[in-house]
Coordinates of C-alpha atoms in Angstrom, one line a residue:
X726 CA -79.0 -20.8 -116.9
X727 CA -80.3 -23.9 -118.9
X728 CA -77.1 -23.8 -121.2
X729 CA -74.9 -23.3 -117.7
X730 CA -76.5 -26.5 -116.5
X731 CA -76.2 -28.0 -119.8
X732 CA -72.4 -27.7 -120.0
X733 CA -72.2 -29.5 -116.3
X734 CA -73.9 -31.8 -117.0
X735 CA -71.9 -32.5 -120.0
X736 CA -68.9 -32.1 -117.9
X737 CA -69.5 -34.4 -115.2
X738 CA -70.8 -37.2 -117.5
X739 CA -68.1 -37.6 -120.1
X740 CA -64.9 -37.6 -117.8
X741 CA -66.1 -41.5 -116.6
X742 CA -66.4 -42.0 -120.5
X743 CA -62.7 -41.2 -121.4
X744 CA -61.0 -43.3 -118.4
X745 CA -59.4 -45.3 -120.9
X746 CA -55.8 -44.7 -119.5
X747 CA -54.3 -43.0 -116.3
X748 CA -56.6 -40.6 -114.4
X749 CA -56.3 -38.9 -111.2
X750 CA -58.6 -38.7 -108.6
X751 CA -60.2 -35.6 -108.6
X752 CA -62.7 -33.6 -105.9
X753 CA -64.5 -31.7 -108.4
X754 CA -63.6 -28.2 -107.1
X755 CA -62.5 -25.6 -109.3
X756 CA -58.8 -26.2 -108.3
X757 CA -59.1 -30.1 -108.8
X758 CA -61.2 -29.8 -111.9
X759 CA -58.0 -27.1 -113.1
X760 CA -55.0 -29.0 -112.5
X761 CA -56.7 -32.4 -113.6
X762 CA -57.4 -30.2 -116.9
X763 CA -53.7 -29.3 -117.0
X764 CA -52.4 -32.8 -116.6
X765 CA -55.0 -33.6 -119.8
X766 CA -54.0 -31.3 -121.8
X767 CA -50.0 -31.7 -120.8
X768 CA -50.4 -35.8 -121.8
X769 CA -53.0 -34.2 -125.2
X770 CA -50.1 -32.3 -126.1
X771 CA -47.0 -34.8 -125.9
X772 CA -49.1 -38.0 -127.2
X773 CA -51.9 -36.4 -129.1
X774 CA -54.4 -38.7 -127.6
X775 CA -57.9 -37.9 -128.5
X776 CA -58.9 -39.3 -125.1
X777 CA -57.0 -36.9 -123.1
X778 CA -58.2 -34.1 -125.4
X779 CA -61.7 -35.1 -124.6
X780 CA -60.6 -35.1 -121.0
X781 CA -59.4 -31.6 -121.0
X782 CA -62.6 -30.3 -122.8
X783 CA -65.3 -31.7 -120.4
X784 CA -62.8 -30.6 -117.4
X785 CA -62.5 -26.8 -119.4
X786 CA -66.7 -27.1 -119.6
X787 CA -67.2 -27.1 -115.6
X788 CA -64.7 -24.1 -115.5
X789 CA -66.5 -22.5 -118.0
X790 CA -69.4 -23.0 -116.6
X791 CA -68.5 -21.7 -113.7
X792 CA -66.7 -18.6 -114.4
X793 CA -68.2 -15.4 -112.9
X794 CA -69.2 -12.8 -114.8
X795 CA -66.1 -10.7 -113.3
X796 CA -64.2 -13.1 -115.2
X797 CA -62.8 -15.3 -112.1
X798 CA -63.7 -18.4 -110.4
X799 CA -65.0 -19.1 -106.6
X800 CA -65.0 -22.1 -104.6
X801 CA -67.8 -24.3 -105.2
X802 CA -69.7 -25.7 -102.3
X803 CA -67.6 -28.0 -99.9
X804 CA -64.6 -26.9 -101.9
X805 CA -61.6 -25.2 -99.2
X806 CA -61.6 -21.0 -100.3
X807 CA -58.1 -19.5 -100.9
X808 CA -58.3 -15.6 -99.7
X809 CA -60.4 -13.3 -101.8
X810 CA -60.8 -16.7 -104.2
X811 CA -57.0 -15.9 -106.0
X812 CA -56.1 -19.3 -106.1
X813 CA -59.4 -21.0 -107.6
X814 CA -58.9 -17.6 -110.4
X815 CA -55.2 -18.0 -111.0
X816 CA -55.9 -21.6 -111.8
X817 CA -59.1 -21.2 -114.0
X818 CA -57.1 -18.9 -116.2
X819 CA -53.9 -20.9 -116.6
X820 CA -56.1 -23.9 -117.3
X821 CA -58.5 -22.1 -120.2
X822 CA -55.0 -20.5 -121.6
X823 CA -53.0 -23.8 -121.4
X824 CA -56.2 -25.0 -123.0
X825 CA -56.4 -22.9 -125.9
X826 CA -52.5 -23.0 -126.5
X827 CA -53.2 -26.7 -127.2
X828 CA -56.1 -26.3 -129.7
X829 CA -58.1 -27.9 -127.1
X830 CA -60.9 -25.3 -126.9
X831 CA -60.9 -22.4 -129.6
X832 CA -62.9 -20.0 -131.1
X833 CA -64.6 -16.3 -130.1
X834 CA -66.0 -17.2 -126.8
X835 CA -63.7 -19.2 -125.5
X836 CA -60.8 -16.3 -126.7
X837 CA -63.3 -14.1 -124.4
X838 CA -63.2 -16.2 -121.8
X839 CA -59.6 -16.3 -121.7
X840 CA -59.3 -12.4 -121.5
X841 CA -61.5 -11.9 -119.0
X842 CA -60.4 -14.2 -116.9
X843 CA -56.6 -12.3 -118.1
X844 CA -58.8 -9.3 -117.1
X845 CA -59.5 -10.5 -113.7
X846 CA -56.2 -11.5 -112.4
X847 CA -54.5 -8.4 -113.5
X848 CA -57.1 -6.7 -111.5
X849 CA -56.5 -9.0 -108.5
X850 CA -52.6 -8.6 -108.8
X851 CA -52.6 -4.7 -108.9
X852 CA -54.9 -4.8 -105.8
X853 CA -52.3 -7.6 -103.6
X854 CA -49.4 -6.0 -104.6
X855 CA -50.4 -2.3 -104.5
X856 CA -48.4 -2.3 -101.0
X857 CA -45.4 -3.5 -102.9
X858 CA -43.8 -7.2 -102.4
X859 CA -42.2 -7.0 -99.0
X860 CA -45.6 -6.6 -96.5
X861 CA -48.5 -9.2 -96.8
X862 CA -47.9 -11.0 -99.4
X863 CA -47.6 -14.8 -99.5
X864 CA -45.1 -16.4 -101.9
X865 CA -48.1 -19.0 -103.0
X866 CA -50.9 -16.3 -103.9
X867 CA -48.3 -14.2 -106.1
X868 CA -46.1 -17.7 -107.9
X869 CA -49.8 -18.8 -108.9
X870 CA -50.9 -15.1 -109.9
X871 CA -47.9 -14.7 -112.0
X872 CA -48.0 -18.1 -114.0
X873 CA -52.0 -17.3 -114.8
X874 CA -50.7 -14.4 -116.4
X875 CA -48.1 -15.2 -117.7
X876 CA -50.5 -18.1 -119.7
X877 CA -52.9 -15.0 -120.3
X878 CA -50.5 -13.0 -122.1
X879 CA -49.4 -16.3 -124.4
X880 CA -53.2 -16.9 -125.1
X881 CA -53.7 -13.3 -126.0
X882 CA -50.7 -13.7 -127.8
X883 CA -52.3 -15.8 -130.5
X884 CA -55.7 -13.6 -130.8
X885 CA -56.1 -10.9 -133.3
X886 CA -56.8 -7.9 -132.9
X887 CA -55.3 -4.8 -132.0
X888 CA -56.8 -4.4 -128.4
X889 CA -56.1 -8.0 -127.7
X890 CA -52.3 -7.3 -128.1
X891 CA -52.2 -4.5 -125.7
X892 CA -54.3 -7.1 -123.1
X893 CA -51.2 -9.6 -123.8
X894 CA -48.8 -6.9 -123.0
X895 CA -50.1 -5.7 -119.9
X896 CA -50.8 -9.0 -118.9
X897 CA -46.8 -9.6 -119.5
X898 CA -45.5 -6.5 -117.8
X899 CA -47.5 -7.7 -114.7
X900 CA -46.4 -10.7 -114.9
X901 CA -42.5 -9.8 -115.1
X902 CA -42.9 -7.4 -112.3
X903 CA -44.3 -10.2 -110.1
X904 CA -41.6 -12.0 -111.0
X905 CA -39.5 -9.8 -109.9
X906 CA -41.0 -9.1 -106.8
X907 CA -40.6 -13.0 -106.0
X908 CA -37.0 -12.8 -106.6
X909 CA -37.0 -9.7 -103.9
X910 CA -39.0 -11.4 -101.4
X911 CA -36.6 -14.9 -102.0
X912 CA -34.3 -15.1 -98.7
X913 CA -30.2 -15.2 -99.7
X914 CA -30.8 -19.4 -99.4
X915 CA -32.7 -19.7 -101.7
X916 CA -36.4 -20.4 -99.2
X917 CA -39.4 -18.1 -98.8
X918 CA -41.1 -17.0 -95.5
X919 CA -44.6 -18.2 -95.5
X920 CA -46.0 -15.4 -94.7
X921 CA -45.5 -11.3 -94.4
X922 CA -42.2 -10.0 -95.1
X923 CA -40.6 -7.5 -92.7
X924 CA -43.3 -7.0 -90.9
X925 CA -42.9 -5.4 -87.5
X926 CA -45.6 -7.1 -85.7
X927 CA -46.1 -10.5 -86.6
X928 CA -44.9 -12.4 -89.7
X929 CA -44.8 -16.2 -90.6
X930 CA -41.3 -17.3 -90.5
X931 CA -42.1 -21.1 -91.3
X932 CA -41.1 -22.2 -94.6
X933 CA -43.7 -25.1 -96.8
X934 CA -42.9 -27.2 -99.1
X935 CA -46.3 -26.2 -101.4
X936 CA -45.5 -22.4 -100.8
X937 CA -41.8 -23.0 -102.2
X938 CA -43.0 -24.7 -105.2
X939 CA -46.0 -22.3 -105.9
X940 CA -43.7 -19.6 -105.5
X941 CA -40.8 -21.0 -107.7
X942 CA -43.1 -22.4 -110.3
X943 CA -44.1 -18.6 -111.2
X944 CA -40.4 -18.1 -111.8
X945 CA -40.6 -20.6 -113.7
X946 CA -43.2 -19.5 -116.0
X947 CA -42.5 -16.0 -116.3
X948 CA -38.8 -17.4 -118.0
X949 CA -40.5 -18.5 -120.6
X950 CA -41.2 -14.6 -121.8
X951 CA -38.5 -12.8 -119.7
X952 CA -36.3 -12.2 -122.6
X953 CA -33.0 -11.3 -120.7
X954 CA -34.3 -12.1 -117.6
X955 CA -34.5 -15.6 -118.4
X956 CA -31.2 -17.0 -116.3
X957 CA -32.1 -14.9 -113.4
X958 CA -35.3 -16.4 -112.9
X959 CA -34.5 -19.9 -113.6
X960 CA -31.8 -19.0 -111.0
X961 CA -33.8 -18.2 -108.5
X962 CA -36.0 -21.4 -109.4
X963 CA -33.1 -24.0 -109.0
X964 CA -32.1 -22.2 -105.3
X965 CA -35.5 -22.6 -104.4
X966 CA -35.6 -26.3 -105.2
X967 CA -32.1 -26.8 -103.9
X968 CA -33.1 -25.3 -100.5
X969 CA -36.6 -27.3 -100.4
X970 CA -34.4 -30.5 -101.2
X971 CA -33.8 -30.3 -97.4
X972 CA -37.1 -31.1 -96.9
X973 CA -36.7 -34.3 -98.7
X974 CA -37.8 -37.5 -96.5
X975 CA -38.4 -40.9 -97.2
X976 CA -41.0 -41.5 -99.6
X977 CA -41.8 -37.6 -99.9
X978 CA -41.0 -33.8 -98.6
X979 CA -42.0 -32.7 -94.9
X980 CA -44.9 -30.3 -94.8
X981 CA -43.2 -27.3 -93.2
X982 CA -39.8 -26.3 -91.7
X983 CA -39.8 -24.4 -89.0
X984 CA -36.8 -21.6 -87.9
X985 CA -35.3 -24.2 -84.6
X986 CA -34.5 -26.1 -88.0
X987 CA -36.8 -29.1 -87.1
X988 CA -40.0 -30.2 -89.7
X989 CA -43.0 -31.6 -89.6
X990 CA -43.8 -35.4 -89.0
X991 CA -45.6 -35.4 -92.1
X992 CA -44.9 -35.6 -95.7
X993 CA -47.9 -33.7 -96.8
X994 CA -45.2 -31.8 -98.8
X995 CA -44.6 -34.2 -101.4
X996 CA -47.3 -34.0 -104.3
X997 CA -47.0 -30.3 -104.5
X998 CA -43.2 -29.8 -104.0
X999 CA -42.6 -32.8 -106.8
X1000 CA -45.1 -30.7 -109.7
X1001 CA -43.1 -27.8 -108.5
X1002 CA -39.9 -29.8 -109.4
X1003 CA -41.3 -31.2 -112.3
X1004 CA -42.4 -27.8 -113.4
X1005 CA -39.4 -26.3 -113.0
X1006 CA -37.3 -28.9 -115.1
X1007 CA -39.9 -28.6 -117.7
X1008 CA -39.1 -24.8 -118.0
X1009 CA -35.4 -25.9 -118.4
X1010 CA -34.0 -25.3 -114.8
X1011 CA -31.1 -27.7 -113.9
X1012 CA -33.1 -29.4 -111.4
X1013 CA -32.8 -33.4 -109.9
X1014 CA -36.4 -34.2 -110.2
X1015 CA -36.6 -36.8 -107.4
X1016 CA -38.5 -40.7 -108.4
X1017 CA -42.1 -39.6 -108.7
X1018 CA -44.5 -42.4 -107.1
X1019 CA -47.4 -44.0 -109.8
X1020 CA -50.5 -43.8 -107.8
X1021 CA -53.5 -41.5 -108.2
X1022 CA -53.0 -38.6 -106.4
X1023 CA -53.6 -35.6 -108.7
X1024 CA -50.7 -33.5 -108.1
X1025 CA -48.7 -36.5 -108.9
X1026 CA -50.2 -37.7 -112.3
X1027 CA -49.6 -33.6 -112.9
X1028 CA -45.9 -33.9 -112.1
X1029 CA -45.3 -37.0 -114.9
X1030 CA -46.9 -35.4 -117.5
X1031 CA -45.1 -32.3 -117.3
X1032 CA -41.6 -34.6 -117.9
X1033 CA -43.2 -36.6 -120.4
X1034 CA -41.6 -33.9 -122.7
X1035 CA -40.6 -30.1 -121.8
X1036 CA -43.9 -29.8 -122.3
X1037 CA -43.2 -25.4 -121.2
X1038 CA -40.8 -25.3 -124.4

């Protein structure tokens, strides 16, 4: 407990110390603390700054901290929940993996970590898509499931061992078949339903901006070990940002369309869907990635470092 508190502690008192260039604003949840540890170690990896490196290892700390001993993450207190806590343990893994891709954290226990958080999702992924990809499933949940693997199974790549290499490939076979099952559940334009597909009963048929780009950006991942598969997937990633494009409004994306073809007043859609675009360029789609505004919103600062380079190569 004392080395828990420790490593919080630690956490929460360096990142002031590093603010020596561009930060984001960040709510201190497990999702905030992950993607502001992404854009870190995105900006560590294309400038070699030691004080984004720094960055990214006080941000990995928290997450470390507060991994479960199932291997996953839950929302901290005041933090919004996703179902069954997917998101906050989708992102915890694809920020430790990205993390140890970089050299930023390395080492035995952060290489257990990693597979038990690799553990964890695969576990959650078997369970929400034992139904199959057409009924209950949200294009969100399974884009973010599929990129945490997907960075899982490079991580494990990289570790010895011969029971670590099976861990990377079932970690990649899960991955592709997720991928896959995005590409079924992708409508002929190119969109995604929010909600469950085919359902008799009930079934979301509005279509977010955030939901898109989650869903696309696991397509977008899972090209970068599809082998053959590569074109399809990016395929299905420039048809979903083609099709969101009609989203587009001025200054940012609407929040949701909805099936009369009208959208919402708001752009609330614009942070997410532009690191979805930003993403998918980076993981070579043929993409316009629209002007991205400099101010300090998180998802934001995430999109520019991920064109800063192709940082996915």
């Amino acid at each position: 407990m004392r080395k828990v508190l420790a490593l919080v502690l630690l956490s929460l008192l360096s990142i002031p110390a590093v603010h020596g260039v561009w930060e984001p604003a960040v709510d201190g949840g497990i999702k905030g603390t992950a993607y502001a540890a992404l854009y870190n170690i995105n900006m560590y990896k294309t400038t070699g700054s030691v004080v984004h490196r720094e960055a990214a290892r006080s941000r990995v700390a928290l997450l470390l901290a507060h991994q479960e001993r199932s291997g996953g993450w839950r929302a901290l207190p005041g933090e919004p929940s996703s179902t069954y806590s997917l998101l906050e343990s989708a992102m915890g893994t694809w920020a430790l993996s990205e993390a140890y891709l970089a050299g930023v954290i390395e080492g035995p226990e952060a290489e257990v970590a990693i597979l038990r958080a690799g553990d964890k999702m695969l576990k959650e992924a078997s369970i929400i898509t034992a139904a199959g990809y057409r009924v209950g499933l949200k294009p969100n949940a399974l884009g973010y499931a599929t990129v945490a693997l997907v960075e899982a199974h490079r991580a494990a790549g990289k570790m010895d061992g011969r029971d670590t290499a099976l861990k990377a490939r079932r970690y990649r076979l899960k991955a592709l078949e997720m991928a896959d099952g995005l590409l079924d559940m992708q409508n002929p334009d190119g969109s995604w339903y929010d909600g469950p597909y085919h359902s008799p009963f009930h079934g979301w048929r509005t279509v977010s901006a955030w939901y898109q780009s989650m869903a696309w950006s696991g397509l977008a991942y899972a090209s970068l070990i599809a082998g053959e598969k590569k074109e399809g997937y990016l395929e299905g990633v420039e048809k979903g940002v083609n099709w969101t494009a009609r989203l587009r409004g001025d200054g940012g994306y609407h929040g949701v369309y909805y099936q009369n073809g009208t959208v919402s007043g708001d752009l609330l859609g614009g942070p997410m869907a532009l690191q979805g675009v930003a993403i998918a360029k980076s993981a070579g789609a043929n993409v316009e990635v629209p002007p991205i505004p400099e101010d300090q919103d998180l998802h934001l600062g995430l999109a520019r470092s991920f064109l800063d380079v192709r940082v996915l190569e």
